[in-house]
Amino acid sequence: MTHKSVTGQAKQLFDEVFVDPYRRSLLREQRNLEDFFALLCFSELLGLPNPISYYTVELYPYFYEDFHAWHKRMGMEHSPLAGFPCC
Amino acid sequence: MHPDLFNRQILFLGGKGGVGKSTASAVLAYQAATRSINTLIVSTDPAHSTMDIWGKKIDDRPRKLFPFLSAMDIDSRREMKRFLGDVRKQLLQVVSTDMAGAVDRHLKMVKHTPGSEEAAIFEKMASILLDYQDDYDLIIFDTAPTGHTLRLLSMPALLEPFVKNLLKQRDRVHQVQQGTRALSDAGGNDDKHEDPIYETLMKRLDKIKRVERLFLDETKTAFVPVTVAEALPVQETVRLVAQLTDQGFPIGGVIVNRLLPDPAGDAFWESRKSMEKKWLQQLQKKLKGRYPLYGIPLLDDDICGIQRVREVVPELI
C-alpha cells in the first residue's frame, strides 16, 4: 500500500465519520430555515395574519421554485394553497 | 400668518370626515403659493374633494394649477393595479402558461387582503416624498378621515419589524448555505447581495426607514389636524393629537374650520356662537395650549373654485 493511498483512505474515513454527518445536518438546517422563511412569507395564505402580504407578493416570482419544493417536502403532492399559482 | 407651518417641507392634514380637510388643504396651499413657495398638494382622500375644489382634473402625476401650485392624487385601486400588474408579468415568466388563471386568482386575493389598500397608498406616498422632495418647497397631503390616516402613518412602525425579521431569517439561510457550500466544494456564489429576495427586502426596508425618518423630523414635517368647533369633532381631534404625539409625530397646529361670523343680535346665532366659543376653549384646554389654532371663517357659499379659495385667509385664533 502506497503512502498516497493510505492518506486517501484516511481522508475518506474522516469525511465519512465527521464531515458527511455535519454536512447532512447543515443541509437539514438550511432546509428548515428556508421552510420557515417561506412560512413567514406565505402565512396569510394559511390564514395567519401577515401585515405585509402586499409586499411579500413581489417576492413570489423568485419564490416559485422554492415553493414547489416546499409543498412536496411537506408531503403534499399538489399545492395546498387554493389560488396559489403552483401545480 | 403661518410662519411655522410654511417653514416645513411636508404637511399632513387630517381629521374627522366632513370637517373640511380638502378645503383647509386648498386654502393653505394657495396661501403658500402666493408667498412663492412652490407647493404640491396631494390628495389621498378617495372622495376626490380636491378635484371638486379646484374644478380641474387631477391624476397620479403633478399637474400645475397655478404658478407655484401643483396637485395630484393617490388612488389606491390604481396603485394596486399597477403594482400587482408588475408582479403578474414577472410571475407569468416563471410559471407554466396553464397557470395564468391561478396567478390571476391569487393576485385578486392579495388585493382584497386587509392592509393592502393602506400599503398601496403608503407605497405611493413614500415614492412621492422621496421623488418630489427636491422639486417642491412644500408638499401638502390631504389625507382621508382619521382612522385611515392613523393607520397610514403607523405603516412604517408596522412594516419595519416584519421586513427586518424576514431579512434576519433570510440572512440565516445564507449563513447555513455558506457552510454547506464550503463543505461540498461546490463553489458557486452565496453572496446574499445577489439574492433577489434579499435585495428586494433590503430596498423595501431602506424606503420605509427613509420615510419614517421624514415623518418624525419636526424640522421638516408637521401634522395639522382639521376640525370644527363642535362637540364630536373637538373630542376626536384631542384623541388624534394624543395618538400622533404618542407615536412621536410632530404637530404643527390645529385648523378650526367654519368659524361663525358675528351673530349680530340674532338669538339662534348667539347661542351657536357661544357654543363655538365653549368648544374652542375646550380644545385649547385639552391641548394645554401647546399648539397654535388657525381659524377659517364660515362663508356664505361653498369654498369651491380659485375665486373663493383666494378669499379665505386663515387667522391665528
Short mmCIF file of C-alpha atoms in Angstrom, two decimals:
data_model
loop_
_atom_site.label_atom_id
_atom_site.label_comp_id
_atom_site.label_asym_id
_atom_site.label_seq_id
_atom_site.Cartn_x
_atom_site.Cartn_y
_atom_site.Cartn_z
CA MET A 1 0.00 0.00 0.00
CA THR A 2 1.47 3.32 -1.10
CA HIS A 3 1.74 6.26 1.14
CA LYS A 4 -0.68 8.18 -1.09
CA SER A 5 -3.48 5.66 -0.93
CA VAL A 6 -3.17 5.49 2.84
CA THR A 7 -3.74 9.21 3.22
CA GLY A 8 -6.54 9.00 0.65
CA GLN A 9 -8.26 6.30 2.66
CA ALA A 10 -7.76 8.24 5.86
CA LYS A 11 -9.38 11.27 4.30
CA GLN A 12 -12.31 9.21 3.07
CA LEU A 13 -12.77 7.76 6.52
CA PHE A 14 -12.53 11.19 8.07
CA ASP A 15 -15.15 12.52 5.65
CA GLU A 16 -17.50 9.63 6.32
CA VAL A 17 -17.21 9.84 10.07
CA PHE A 18 -17.10 13.60 10.59
CA VAL A 19 -17.78 15.70 7.52
CA ASP A 20 -20.75 13.91 5.98
CA PRO A 21 -22.97 13.89 9.05
CA TYR A 22 -22.08 17.51 9.63
CA ARG A 23 -22.92 18.38 6.04
CA ARG A 24 -26.18 16.44 6.28
CA SER A 25 -27.21 18.26 9.41
CA LEU A 26 -26.25 21.58 7.85
CA LEU A 27 -28.38 20.81 4.80
CA ARG A 28 -31.26 19.85 7.04
CA GLU A 29 -30.81 23.11 8.93
CA GLN A 30 -30.73 25.05 5.69
CA ARG A 31 -33.96 23.43 4.54
CA ASN A 32 -35.65 24.11 7.85
CA LEU A 33 -34.65 27.75 7.67
CA GLU A 34 -35.84 28.03 4.09
CA ASP A 35 -39.15 26.44 5.05
CA PHE A 36 -39.56 28.82 7.96
CA PHE A 37 -38.82 31.75 5.68
CA ALA A 38 -41.41 30.50 3.20
CA LEU A 39 -43.90 30.11 6.01
CA LEU A 40 -43.34 33.74 7.08
CA CYS A 41 -43.87 34.94 3.53
CA PHE A 42 -46.91 32.81 2.80
CA SER A 43 -48.53 32.98 6.22
CA GLU A 44 -51.56 34.90 5.00
CA LEU A 45 -52.32 32.06 2.61
CA LEU A 46 -52.54 29.76 5.61
CA GLY A 47 -54.94 32.11 7.31
CA LEU A 48 -52.38 33.73 9.62
CA PRO A 49 -52.39 37.50 9.51
CA ASN A 50 -49.49 38.94 7.59
CA PRO A 51 -49.49 42.72 7.60
CA ILE A 52 -47.09 42.88 4.72
CA SER A 53 -48.64 40.42 2.27
CA TYR A 54 -48.81 43.32 -0.17
CA TYR A 55 -45.03 43.46 0.00
CA THR A 56 -44.24 39.76 0.12
CA VAL A 57 -46.25 39.23 -3.06
CA GLU A 58 -43.43 40.83 -5.02
CA LEU A 59 -41.15 38.04 -3.77
CA TYR A 60 -43.34 35.33 -5.30
CA PRO A 61 -41.69 35.25 -8.70
CA TYR A 62 -38.34 34.48 -7.02
CA PHE A 63 -40.03 32.02 -4.76
CA TYR A 64 -41.81 29.89 -7.24
CA GLU A 65 -39.31 27.01 -7.37
CA ASP A 66 -38.74 27.04 -3.62
CA PHE A 67 -42.46 26.94 -3.04
CA HIS A 68 -42.91 23.91 -5.24
CA ALA A 69 -40.08 22.08 -3.45
CA TRP A 70 -41.55 23.15 -0.12
CA HIS A 71 -45.02 21.69 -0.51
CA LYS A 72 -43.55 18.47 -1.94
CA ARG A 73 -41.33 18.20 1.12
CA MET A 74 -44.30 18.86 3.38
CA GLY A 75 -45.80 15.71 1.93
CA MET A 76 -48.27 17.45 -0.34
CA GLU A 77 -48.25 16.31 -3.94
CA HIS A 78 -50.05 19.44 -5.12
CA SER A 79 -50.01 22.99 -3.85
CA PRO A 80 -52.04 23.08 -0.64
CA LEU A 81 -53.00 26.67 -1.20
CA ALA A 82 -56.10 27.23 -3.24
CA GLY A 83 -55.31 30.06 -5.55
CA PHE A 84 -51.56 29.93 -5.29
CA PRO A 85 -50.24 29.51 -8.79
CA CYS A 86 -48.38 26.23 -8.39
CA CYS A 87 -49.11 22.72 -9.52
CA MET B 1 -49.69 84.25 9.08
CA HIS B 2 -48.39 80.66 9.37
CA PRO B 3 -44.70 81.30 9.68
CA ASP B 4 -44.18 77.97 11.40
CA LEU B 5 -46.30 75.88 9.07
CA PHE B 6 -44.64 77.20 5.93
CA ASN B 7 -41.21 76.54 7.34
CA ARG B 8 -41.88 72.83 6.98
CA GLN B 9 -41.49 70.83 3.81
CA ILE B 10 -44.27 68.34 4.45
CA LEU B 11 -47.71 68.95 5.95
CA PHE B 12 -50.28 66.26 6.67
CA LEU B 13 -53.85 67.48 7.08
CA GLY B 14 -56.23 65.01 8.68
CA GLY B 15 -59.33 64.82 10.80
CA LYS B 16 -62.91 63.65 11.09
CA GLY B 17 -64.91 63.13 7.91
CA GLY B 18 -66.64 66.26 6.66
CA VAL B 19 -64.74 68.87 8.70
CA GLY B 20 -63.16 70.35 5.59
CA LYS B 21 -59.73 68.76 5.23
CA SER B 22 -59.64 69.35 1.50
CA THR B 23 -60.84 72.92 1.89
CA ALA B 24 -58.18 73.60 4.53
CA SER B 25 -55.53 71.97 2.33
CA ALA B 26 -56.57 74.12 -0.62
CA VAL B 27 -56.53 77.29 1.48
CA LEU B 28 -53.10 76.51 2.93
CA ALA B 29 -51.70 75.56 -0.46
CA TYR B 30 -52.97 78.78 -2.00
CA GLN B 31 -51.54 80.87 0.82
CA ALA B 32 -48.18 79.15 0.39
CA ALA B 33 -48.23 79.64 -3.37
CA THR B 34 -48.90 83.37 -3.01
CA ARG B 35 -45.71 83.51 -0.96
CA SER B 36 -43.81 81.96 -3.90
CA ILE B 37 -43.47 78.70 -2.02
CA ASN B 38 -43.54 76.04 -4.71
CA THR B 39 -46.29 73.76 -3.39
CA LEU B 40 -47.58 70.33 -4.32
CA ILE B 41 -50.93 69.28 -2.92
CA VAL B 42 -51.50 65.53 -2.78
CA SER B 43 -54.97 64.16 -2.15
CA THR B 44 -55.20 60.67 -0.67
CA ASP B 45 -58.91 61.04 0.01
CA PRO B 46 -60.99 58.64 -2.07
CA ALA B 47 -63.74 61.27 -2.04
CA HIS B 48 -61.68 63.34 -4.52
CA SER B 49 -62.80 66.59 -2.96
CA THR B 50 -59.62 68.26 -4.18
CA MET B 51 -60.75 67.86 -7.74
CA ASP B 52 -64.10 69.47 -6.90
CA ILE B 53 -62.47 72.40 -5.13
CA TRP B 54 -60.12 73.33 -7.95
CA GLY B 55 -62.54 72.35 -10.68
CA LYS B 56 -59.74 70.61 -12.53
CA LYS B 57 -58.96 67.02 -13.28
CA ILE B 58 -56.21 65.65 -11.07
CA ASP B 59 -54.41 62.36 -11.57
CA ASP B 60 -51.32 60.46 -10.46
CA ARG B 61 -48.83 63.00 -11.82
CA PRO B 62 -48.36 66.54 -10.52
CA ARG B 63 -50.41 68.95 -12.62
CA LYS B 64 -49.73 72.66 -12.45
CA LEU B 65 -52.86 74.56 -11.42
CA PHE B 66 -51.34 77.99 -10.91
CA PRO B 67 -47.87 79.42 -10.59
CA PHE B 68 -46.24 77.75 -7.56
CA LEU B 69 -49.14 75.34 -7.10
CA SER B 70 -49.47 71.79 -8.44
CA ALA B 71 -51.80 68.98 -7.46
CA MET B 72 -52.02 65.22 -7.80
CA ASP B 73 -53.94 62.41 -6.18
CA ILE B 74 -53.28 58.90 -4.92
CA ASP B 75 -55.83 56.33 -5.94
CA SER B 76 -55.29 53.09 -4.02
CA ARG B 77 -57.03 50.97 -6.66
CA ARG B 78 -54.91 52.41 -9.44
CA GLU B 79 -51.74 51.83 -7.39
CA MET B 80 -52.68 48.24 -6.54
CA LYS B 81 -53.49 47.55 -10.16
CA ARG B 82 -50.10 48.82 -11.29
CA PHE B 83 -48.12 47.05 -8.55
CA LEU B 84 -49.89 43.71 -8.89
CA GLY B 85 -49.73 44.04 -12.67
CA ASP B 86 -45.93 44.16 -12.44
CA VAL B 87 -45.87 41.12 -10.16
CA ARG B 88 -48.21 39.31 -12.57
CA LYS B 89 -45.88 39.95 -15.51
CA GLN B 90 -42.93 38.56 -13.57
CA LEU B 91 -44.86 35.55 -12.30
CA LEU B 92 -46.08 34.65 -15.77
CA GLN B 93 -42.45 34.45 -16.84
CA VAL B 94 -41.71 31.69 -14.33
CA VAL B 95 -44.92 29.64 -14.11
CA SER B 96 -46.21 27.41 -16.88
CA THR B 97 -48.73 29.01 -19.20
CA ASP B 98 -51.71 26.98 -17.96
CA MET B 99 -51.20 28.60 -14.55
CA ALA B 100 -52.18 32.08 -15.73
CA GLY B 101 -55.69 31.68 -14.31
CA ALA B 102 -54.29 30.66 -10.92
CA VAL B 103 -51.93 33.66 -10.95
CA ASP B 104 -54.85 36.00 -11.50
CA ARG B 105 -56.96 34.36 -8.80
CA HIS B 106 -54.12 34.63 -6.34
CA LEU B 107 -53.34 38.27 -7.06
CA LYS B 108 -57.01 39.12 -6.75
CA MET B 109 -56.92 37.60 -3.27
CA VAL B 110 -53.90 39.69 -2.27
CA LYS B 111 -55.74 42.78 -3.50
CA HIS B 112 -58.54 42.09 -1.04
CA THR B 113 -56.28 41.20 1.90
CA PRO B 114 -56.76 43.65 4.80
CA GLY B 115 -53.99 46.20 4.80
CA SER B 116 -53.26 46.04 1.09
CA GLU B 117 -55.04 49.29 0.39
CA GLU B 118 -53.08 51.16 3.07
CA ALA B 119 -49.88 49.56 1.85
CA ALA B 120 -50.61 50.74 -1.69
CA ILE B 121 -51.26 54.31 -0.52
CA PHE B 122 -48.23 54.27 1.78
CA GLU B 123 -46.05 52.98 -1.03
CA LYS B 124 -47.14 55.77 -3.37
CA MET B 125 -46.84 58.37 -0.61
CA ALA B 126 -43.31 57.19 0.07
CA SER B 127 -42.40 57.46 -3.60
CA ILE B 128 -43.84 60.97 -3.81
CA LEU B 129 -41.91 62.07 -0.72
CA LEU B 130 -38.64 60.63 -1.93
CA ASP B 131 -39.00 61.57 -5.61
CA TYR B 132 -40.55 65.05 -5.43
CA GLN B 133 -38.98 66.37 -2.24
CA ASP B 134 -36.39 68.32 -4.18
CA ASP B 135 -38.84 69.63 -6.79
CA TYR B 136 -41.16 71.35 -4.31
CA ASP B 137 -40.66 73.56 -1.28
CA LEU B 138 -43.80 72.22 0.34
CA ILE B 139 -45.83 69.04 -0.09
CA ILE B 140 -49.30 69.07 1.50
CA PHE B 141 -51.02 65.71 1.98
CA ASP B 142 -54.78 65.96 2.18
CA THR B 143 -55.50 62.65 3.89
CA ALA B 144 -58.59 60.50 4.33
CA PRO B 145 -60.57 60.54 7.63
CA THR B 146 -58.82 59.99 10.98
CA GLY B 147 -58.76 56.19 11.27
CA HIS B 148 -57.30 55.83 7.79
CA THR B 149 -54.67 58.46 8.43
CA LEU B 150 -53.54 56.92 11.69
CA ARG B 151 -53.18 53.50 10.08
CA LEU B 152 -51.34 55.03 7.17
CA LEU B 153 -48.88 56.88 9.39
CA SER B 154 -48.23 53.82 11.51
CA MET B 155 -47.32 51.77 8.44
CA PRO B 156 -43.55 52.17 8.98
CA ALA B 157 -43.83 51.02 12.59
CA LEU B 158 -45.84 48.02 11.41
CA LEU B 159 -43.78 47.13 8.36
CA GLU B 160 -40.29 47.69 9.66
CA PRO B 161 -40.14 44.87 12.23
CA PHE B 162 -41.71 42.46 9.76
CA VAL B 163 -39.32 43.23 6.94
CA LYS B 164 -36.40 43.23 9.40
CA ASN B 165 -37.41 39.81 10.66
CA LEU B 166 -37.68 38.46 7.11
CA LEU B 167 -34.21 39.81 6.38
CA LYS B 168 -32.84 38.21 9.53
CA GLN B 169 -34.32 34.86 8.61
CA ARG B 170 -33.02 35.18 5.06
CA ASP B 171 -29.61 36.01 6.46
CA ARG B 172 -29.62 32.77 8.47
CA VAL B 173 -30.47 30.83 5.33
CA HIS B 174 -27.44 32.39 3.67
CA GLN B 175 -25.14 31.66 6.56
CA VAL B 176 -26.01 27.98 6.58
CA GLN B 177 -25.84 27.90 2.79
CA GLN B 178 -22.30 29.23 3.02
CA GLY B 179 -21.42 26.40 5.37
CA THR B 180 -22.85 23.67 3.18
CA ARG B 181 -21.22 25.13 0.07
CA ALA B 182 -17.82 25.21 1.77
CA LEU B 183 -18.13 21.55 2.74
CA SER B 184 -19.26 20.28 -0.64
CA ASP B 185 -16.65 22.37 -2.54
CA ALA B 186 -19.46 23.14 -4.95
CA GLY B 187 -18.24 26.66 -5.41
CA GLY B 188 -20.99 28.92 -6.70
CA ASN B 189 -21.93 32.28 -5.37
CA ASP B 190 -23.52 32.60 -1.98
CA ASP B 191 -23.31 36.36 -1.74
CA LYS B 192 -26.59 37.44 -0.20
CA HIS B 193 -26.49 40.63 -2.22
CA GLU B 194 -27.04 38.57 -5.33
CA ASP B 195 -30.15 37.01 -3.86
CA PRO B 196 -33.10 38.85 -5.42
CA ILE B 197 -35.26 38.10 -2.38
CA TYR B 198 -32.72 39.62 -0.01
CA GLU B 199 -32.18 42.62 -2.27
CA THR B 200 -35.91 43.27 -2.73
CA LEU B 201 -36.44 43.20 1.03
CA MET B 202 -33.44 45.47 1.61
CA LYS B 203 -34.83 48.02 -0.84
CA ARG B 204 -38.17 47.91 0.99
CA LEU B 205 -36.55 48.39 4.37
CA ASP B 206 -34.47 51.29 3.11
CA LYS B 207 -37.53 53.08 1.71
CA ILE B 208 -39.58 52.51 4.87
CA LYS B 209 -36.77 53.84 7.06
CA ARG B 210 -36.21 56.95 4.96
CA VAL B 211 -39.91 57.78 5.03
CA GLU B 212 -40.16 57.15 8.76
CA ARG B 213 -37.24 59.48 9.36
CA LEU B 214 -39.06 62.18 7.37
CA PHE B 215 -42.35 61.56 9.23
CA LEU B 216 -40.71 62.08 12.60
CA ASP B 217 -38.49 65.04 11.70
CA GLU B 218 -40.13 68.08 13.26
CA THR B 219 -37.96 70.50 11.32
CA LYS B 220 -39.37 69.14 8.06
CA THR B 221 -42.77 67.67 8.82
CA ALA B 222 -45.89 68.73 10.68
CA PHE B 223 -49.26 67.09 11.20
CA VAL B 224 -52.14 69.51 11.19
CA PRO B 225 -55.48 68.17 12.41
CA VAL B 226 -58.50 69.91 10.93
CA THR B 227 -61.67 70.27 12.98
CA VAL B 228 -64.78 72.36 13.56
CA ALA B 229 -65.71 73.88 16.93
CA GLU B 230 -68.37 71.32 17.85
CA ALA B 231 -68.53 68.53 20.43
CA LEU B 232 -67.68 65.41 18.41
CA PRO B 233 -65.02 66.83 16.09
CA VAL B 234 -63.23 68.52 19.01
CA GLN B 235 -63.16 65.29 21.01
CA GLU B 236 -61.88 63.36 18.02
CA THR B 237 -59.19 65.98 17.43
CA VAL B 238 -57.98 65.70 21.01
CA ARG B 239 -57.73 61.92 20.61
CA LEU B 240 -55.97 62.28 17.25
CA VAL B 241 -53.38 64.65 18.70
CA ALA B 242 -52.79 62.26 21.61
CA GLN B 243 -52.30 59.30 19.29
CA LEU B 244 -50.00 61.22 16.95
CA THR B 245 -47.80 62.55 19.76
CA ASP B 246 -47.76 59.06 21.26
CA GLN B 247 -46.17 57.79 18.10
CA GLY B 248 -43.76 60.70 18.01
CA PHE B 249 -45.28 62.61 15.11
CA PRO B 250 -44.76 66.38 15.31
CA ILE B 251 -47.95 68.51 15.46
CA GLY B 252 -47.81 71.87 13.70
CA GLY B 253 -51.11 73.29 14.90
CA VAL B 254 -54.84 72.73 14.54
CA ILE B 255 -57.07 74.27 11.88
CA VAL B 256 -60.59 75.11 13.03
CA ASN B 257 -62.88 75.34 10.03
CA ARG B 258 -66.21 77.16 9.60
CA LEU B 259 -65.87 79.73 12.36
CA LEU B 260 -69.17 81.58 12.68
CA PRO B 261 -69.44 85.30 11.87
CA ASP B 262 -70.64 87.86 14.40
CA PRO B 263 -74.22 86.80 15.29
CA ALA B 264 -75.38 90.45 15.22
CA GLY B 265 -78.01 90.08 17.90
CA ASP B 266 -79.83 87.08 16.44
CA ALA B 267 -80.73 84.73 19.36
CA PHE B 268 -80.19 81.48 17.40
CA TRP B 269 -76.74 82.50 16.15
CA GLU B 270 -75.86 83.99 19.55
CA SER B 271 -76.42 80.56 21.02
CA ARG B 272 -74.39 78.84 18.28
CA LYS B 273 -71.60 81.34 18.72
CA SER B 274 -71.38 80.81 22.48
CA MET B 275 -71.24 77.05 21.89
CA GLU B 276 -68.43 77.56 19.41
CA LYS B 277 -66.57 79.62 21.97
CA LYS B 278 -67.02 76.89 24.56
CA TRP B 279 -65.62 74.20 22.26
CA LEU B 280 -62.71 76.37 21.24
CA GLN B 281 -61.85 76.85 24.91
CA GLN B 282 -62.21 73.10 25.47
CA LEU B 283 -59.85 72.42 22.60
CA GLN B 284 -57.25 74.86 23.91
CA LYS B 285 -57.56 73.42 27.39
CA LYS B 286 -57.31 69.78 26.33
CA LEU B 287 -54.31 70.50 24.14
CA LYS B 288 -52.82 72.51 27.03
CA GLY B 289 -52.27 75.45 24.70
CA ARG B 290 -49.33 73.66 23.12
CA TYR B 291 -50.27 74.22 19.50
CA PRO B 292 -51.40 77.27 17.56
CA LEU B 293 -55.03 77.21 16.40
CA TYR B 294 -55.78 78.61 12.96
CA GLY B 295 -59.33 79.62 12.08
CA ILE B 296 -61.06 79.51 8.71
CA PRO B 297 -64.32 81.50 8.63
CA LEU B 298 -67.66 80.13 7.51
CA LEU B 299 -68.58 81.76 4.21
CA ASP B 300 -71.99 82.36 2.68
CA ASP B 301 -71.13 79.89 -0.07
CA ASP B 302 -69.06 76.74 -0.66
CA ILE B 303 -65.32 77.26 -0.92
CA CYS B 304 -65.11 75.99 -4.48
CA GLY B 305 -63.02 77.37 -7.27
CA ILE B 306 -59.98 79.60 -7.08
CA GLN B 307 -62.07 82.76 -6.58
CA ARG B 308 -63.39 81.51 -3.24
CA VAL B 309 -60.15 79.86 -2.12
CA ARG B 310 -58.41 83.17 -2.69
CA GLU B 311 -60.83 84.98 -0.37
CA VAL B 312 -60.16 82.77 2.62
CA VAL B 313 -57.32 83.84 4.83
CA PRO B 314 -56.78 81.66 7.91
CA GLU B 315 -56.17 83.67 11.06
CA LEU B 316 -54.46 82.70 14.27
CA ILE B 317 -57.14 82.28 16.93
#
